Tab-separated table of C-alpha atoms in Angstrom:
chain	number	residue	atom	x	y	z
A	1	GLU	CA	180.515	163.087	82.551
A	2	THR	CA	179.078	165.722	84.908
A	3	GLY	CA	180.518	168.828	83.289
A	4	VAL	CA	182.406	169.683	86.485
A	5	THR	CA	186.167	169.598	86.053
A	6	GLN	CA	188.789	169.781	88.749
A	7	SER	CA	192.530	170.278	88.692
A	8	PRO	CA	194.974	168.978	89.522
A	9	THR	CA	193.813	165.376	89.815
A	10	HIS	CA	196.643	164.350	92.116
A	11	LEU	CA	199.266	166.262	94.038
A	12	ILE	CA	201.724	165.803	96.875
A	13	LYS	CA	202.637	168.585	99.286
A	14	THR	CA	204.757	168.763	102.398
A	15	ARG	CA	203.469	169.766	105.803
A	16	GLY	CA	203.290	173.540	106.214
A	17	GLN	CA	202.923	174.294	102.525
A	18	GLN	CA	199.958	175.909	100.849
A	19	VAL	CA	197.794	174.426	98.082
A	20	THR	CA	195.250	175.755	95.592
A	21	LEU	CA	192.701	173.468	93.988
A	22	ARG	CA	190.559	174.563	91.058
A	23	CYS	CA	187.082	173.772	89.850
A	24	SER	CA	185.203	174.626	86.701
A	25	SER	CA	181.452	174.434	87.221
A	26	GLN	CA	178.872	173.005	84.874
A	27	SER	CA	177.626	175.651	82.453
A	28	GLY	CA	174.745	177.678	83.891
A	29	HIS	CA	175.418	176.697	87.495
A	30	ASN	CA	175.764	179.584	89.944
A	31	THR	CA	176.556	177.652	93.113
A	32	VAL	CA	179.684	175.725	93.947
A	33	SER	CA	180.466	173.775	97.081
A	34	TRP	CA	183.569	171.978	98.259
A	35	TYR	CA	183.789	168.737	100.200
A	36	GLN	CA	186.643	166.851	101.833
A	37	GLN	CA	186.534	163.059	101.690
A	38	ALA	CA	189.083	161.300	103.860
A	39	LEU	CA	189.857	157.643	103.215
A	40	GLY	CA	186.971	155.438	104.338
A	41	GLN	CA	184.677	158.377	105.032
A	42	GLY	CA	181.817	160.115	103.306
A	43	PRO	CA	182.340	163.613	101.927
A	44	GLN	CA	182.288	166.408	104.512
A	45	PHE	CA	181.081	169.880	103.620
A	46	ILE	CA	183.755	172.595	103.678
A	47	PHE	CA	181.955	175.634	102.280
A	48	GLN	CA	179.665	176.872	99.529
A	49	TYR	CA	179.740	179.902	97.241
A	50	TYR	CA	176.795	181.529	95.559
A	51	ARG	CA	177.358	184.406	93.161
A	52	GLU	CA	180.919	184.934	94.429
A	53	GLU	CA	179.912	185.118	98.116
A	54	GLU	CA	180.443	182.423	100.737
A	55	ASN	CA	176.980	181.439	101.976
A	56	GLY	CA	177.660	178.421	104.126
A	57	ARG	CA	180.591	176.843	105.911
A	58	GLY	CA	181.196	173.543	107.614
A	59	ASN	CA	183.395	172.767	110.605
A	60	PHE	CA	186.729	173.602	109.003
A	61	PRO	CA	189.368	176.062	110.293
A	62	PRO	CA	190.018	179.442	108.638
A	63	ARG	CA	193.116	178.119	106.872
A	64	PHE	CA	190.600	176.584	104.447
A	65	SER	CA	189.453	179.430	102.224
A	66	GLY	CA	187.885	179.795	98.835
A	67	LEU	CA	186.923	182.010	95.963
A	68	GLN	CA	184.266	181.996	93.287
A	69	PHE	CA	184.873	183.954	90.118
A	70	PRO	CA	182.390	185.814	87.870
A	71	ASN	CA	182.333	182.840	85.506
A	72	TYR	CA	181.353	180.705	88.537
A	73	SER	CA	184.593	178.740	88.564
A	74	SER	CA	186.090	178.319	91.996
A	75	GLU	CA	189.255	177.781	94.017
A	76	LEU	CA	189.898	176.072	97.318
A	77	ASN	CA	192.988	177.242	99.184
A	78	VAL	CA	194.482	175.466	102.162
A	79	ASN	CA	197.305	177.093	104.132
A	80	ALA	CA	199.717	175.530	106.599
A	81	LEU	CA	198.978	172.006	105.407
A	82	GLU	CA	198.748	169.262	108.004
A	83	LEU	CA	199.068	165.519	107.517
A	84	ASP	CA	195.331	165.092	108.240
A	85	ASP	CA	194.522	167.299	105.264
A	86	SER	CA	195.368	164.329	103.047
A	87	ALA	CA	192.084	163.525	101.320
A	88	LEU	CA	190.035	163.675	98.150
A	89	TYR	CA	188.689	167.188	97.635
A	90	LEU	CA	185.433	167.280	95.712
A	91	CYS	CA	183.873	170.232	94.005
A	92	ALA	CA	180.150	170.208	93.308
A	93	SER	CA	178.121	172.623	91.235
A	94	SER	CA	174.427	173.298	91.079
A	95	PHE	CA	171.890	175.896	90.120
A	96	THR	CA	170.247	177.248	93.249
A	97	GLY	CA	166.552	176.645	92.964
A	98	ILE	CA	163.790	174.173	93.669
A	99	GLY	CA	164.705	170.571	92.913
A	100	ASN	CA	168.239	171.364	91.837
A	101	THR	CA	170.653	168.463	91.393
A	102	ILE	CA	174.240	168.685	92.557
A	103	TYR	CA	176.936	167.461	90.193
A	104	PHE	CA	180.324	166.433	91.514
A	105	GLY	CA	183.673	166.588	89.809
A	106	GLU	CA	186.100	163.686	89.945
A	107	GLY	CA	188.055	165.305	92.740
A	108	SER	CA	191.623	166.264	93.532
A	109	TRP	CA	193.655	163.781	95.538
A	110	LEU	CA	195.905	165.642	97.978
A	111	THR	CA	198.630	163.838	99.875
A	112	VAL	CA	200.479	165.738	102.589
A	113	VAL	CA	203.808	164.235	103.660
B	1	THR	CA	178.042	161.599	116.247
B	2	GLN	CA	177.058	160.574	112.743
B	3	LEU	CA	173.642	161.896	111.766
B	4	LEU	CA	173.392	159.147	109.171
B	5	GLU	CA	174.498	155.625	110.024
B	6	GLN	CA	175.088	153.340	107.073
B	7	SER	CA	175.366	149.584	107.293
B	8	PRO	CA	177.067	147.406	106.543
B	9	GLN	CA	180.295	149.322	106.163
B	10	PHE	CA	181.720	146.727	103.761
B	11	LEU	CA	179.994	144.086	101.656
B	12	SER	CA	181.563	141.564	99.302
B	13	ILE	CA	179.244	139.313	97.336
B	14	GLN	CA	179.211	137.057	94.291
B	15	GLU	CA	177.711	138.153	91.007
B	16	GLY	CA	173.996	137.319	90.851
B	17	GLU	CA	173.339	137.661	94.583
B	18	ASN	CA	170.867	140.105	96.099
B	19	LEU	CA	171.786	142.619	98.779
B	20	THR	CA	170.344	145.389	100.904
B	21	VAL	CA	172.174	148.306	102.466
B	22	TYR	CA	170.740	150.615	105.062
B	23	CYS	CA	170.812	154.262	106.038
B	24	ASN	CA	169.473	155.042	109.505
B	25	SER	CA	169.075	158.084	111.703
B	26	SER	CA	167.253	159.271	114.782
B	27	SER	CA	166.316	162.448	112.906
B	28	VAL	CA	163.407	163.000	110.551
B	29	PHE	CA	164.306	164.181	107.058
B	30	SER	CA	162.279	165.916	104.410
B	31	SER	CA	164.171	163.885	101.831
B	32	LEU	CA	167.122	161.551	101.445
B	33	GLN	CA	169.414	161.034	98.526
B	34	TRP	CA	171.456	158.026	97.445
B	35	TYR	CA	174.714	158.386	95.564
B	36	ARG	CA	177.151	155.895	94.063
B	37	GLN	CA	180.837	156.717	93.956
B	38	GLU	CA	183.118	154.604	91.804
B	39	PRO	CA	186.877	154.545	92.354
B	40	GLY	CA	188.501	157.707	91.022
B	41	GLU	CA	185.170	159.440	90.535
B	42	GLY	CA	182.955	161.853	92.415
B	43	PRO	CA	179.571	160.753	93.799
B	44	VAL	CA	176.745	160.472	91.276
B	45	LEU	CA	173.135	160.964	92.343
B	46	LEU	CA	171.016	157.823	91.964
B	47	VAL	CA	167.722	158.888	93.492
B	48	THR	CA	165.972	161.274	95.868
B	49	VAL	CA	163.206	159.937	98.105
B	50	VAL	CA	160.787	162.431	99.557
B	51	THR	CA	157.585	160.799	100.816
B	52	GLY	CA	157.469	158.457	103.825
B	53	GLY	CA	157.018	154.887	102.600
B	54	GLU	CA	158.022	155.832	99.078
B	55	VAL	CA	159.571	153.150	96.877
B	56	LYS	CA	161.553	154.038	93.773
B	57	LYS	CA	163.073	151.642	91.271
B	58	LEU	CA	166.037	152.234	89.040
B	59	LYS	CA	166.546	149.093	86.953
B	60	ARG	CA	167.811	146.486	89.444
B	61	LEU	CA	168.003	149.001	92.299
B	62	THR	CA	165.061	149.533	94.649
B	63	PHE	CA	165.077	152.427	97.096
B	64	GLN	CA	162.707	152.747	100.013
B	65	PHE	CA	162.128	155.653	102.390
B	66	GLY	CA	160.906	154.661	105.831
B	67	ASP	CA	157.374	155.556	106.871
B	68	ALA	CA	158.726	157.861	109.582
B	69	ARG	CA	161.277	159.386	107.163
B	70	LYS	CA	164.162	158.463	109.472
B	71	ASP	CA	165.667	155.679	107.433
B	72	SER	CA	166.107	154.356	103.947
B	73	SER	CA	167.253	151.195	102.248
B	74	LEU	CA	168.747	150.272	98.907
B	75	HIS	CA	168.162	146.776	97.537
B	76	ILE	CA	170.089	145.481	94.552
B	77	THR	CA	168.792	142.449	92.703
B	78	ALA	CA	171.184	140.132	90.860
B	79	ALA	CA	174.255	142.226	91.554
B	80	GLN	CA	176.792	142.669	88.775
B	81	PRO	CA	180.484	143.648	88.923
B	82	GLY	CA	179.495	147.051	87.534
B	83	ASP	CA	177.590	147.697	90.774
B	84	THR	CA	180.894	147.808	92.654
B	85	GLY	CA	181.407	151.115	94.406
B	86	LEU	CA	180.723	153.223	97.483
B	87	TYR	CA	177.036	153.802	98.161
B	88	LEU	CA	176.345	156.978	100.090
B	89	CYS	CA	173.162	158.322	101.567
B	90	ALA	CA	172.812	162.037	102.215
B	91	PHE	CA	170.308	164.619	103.342
B	92	ASP	CA	170.092	168.219	102.293
B	93	SER	CA	170.340	170.348	105.444
B	94	GLU	CA	169.347	173.650	103.836
B	95	THR	CA	172.754	174.382	102.346
B	96	PRO	CA	175.165	171.481	102.291
B	97	LEU	CA	174.670	167.817	101.763
B	98	VAL	CA	175.396	165.753	104.874
B	99	PHE	CA	176.660	162.303	103.976
B	100	GLY	CA	176.914	159.036	105.800
B	101	LYS	CA	180.188	157.116	105.713
B	102	GLY	CA	178.895	154.872	102.992
B	103	THR	CA	178.749	151.164	102.242
B	104	ARG	CA	181.598	149.863	100.135
B	105	LEU	CA	180.246	147.133	97.856
B	106	SER	CA	182.399	144.695	95.946
B	107	VAL	CA	180.717	142.341	93.475
B	108	ILE	CA	182.937	139.477	92.417
B	109	ALA	CA	182.457	137.877	89.026
């Protein structure tokens, strides 16, 4: 139990649709990051939010966007879904500082058909 | 090009056997982390190694950071079915974690 909760746990969308995934951070954590984990791969960094501002982004197109709210919860939005977007989407929270540990949620499984 | 190469990609062993998995790179890292990810779960941090040559033990798991801080290994003694999962190494590149593809371990009772 990491204290990071994600919803929904599983969902199926059709190509071209839009999806919103949600994450509730561990209490006291001010930083949230999102990762995409395709089948058979390690997680790949999408972006990170610190105090409601994006402060780092991986190699993902602009149709991947996010938000962080004042309570540090977060959303990941993906527009114009493609088949290759099918993956496990992981949210991770941490407290920015020296020696901070990152805690992952259980992820949201997205299937695009 | 993968910054972190993990090997083997898959490993299936009998309960009680020993095993070692590897995480290699041509880059030098200030630290490396090992995670275990069980089916249906997110990755969970096992250990962070910081000093070249460092060895850390976590029950039956032994982690070693290479002297040159380019590679790391994870050795499991007397593997148990509960050790089954995806073992990931990662380094912290200022902001995000950068993961290898992982070693998928299956321990058969």
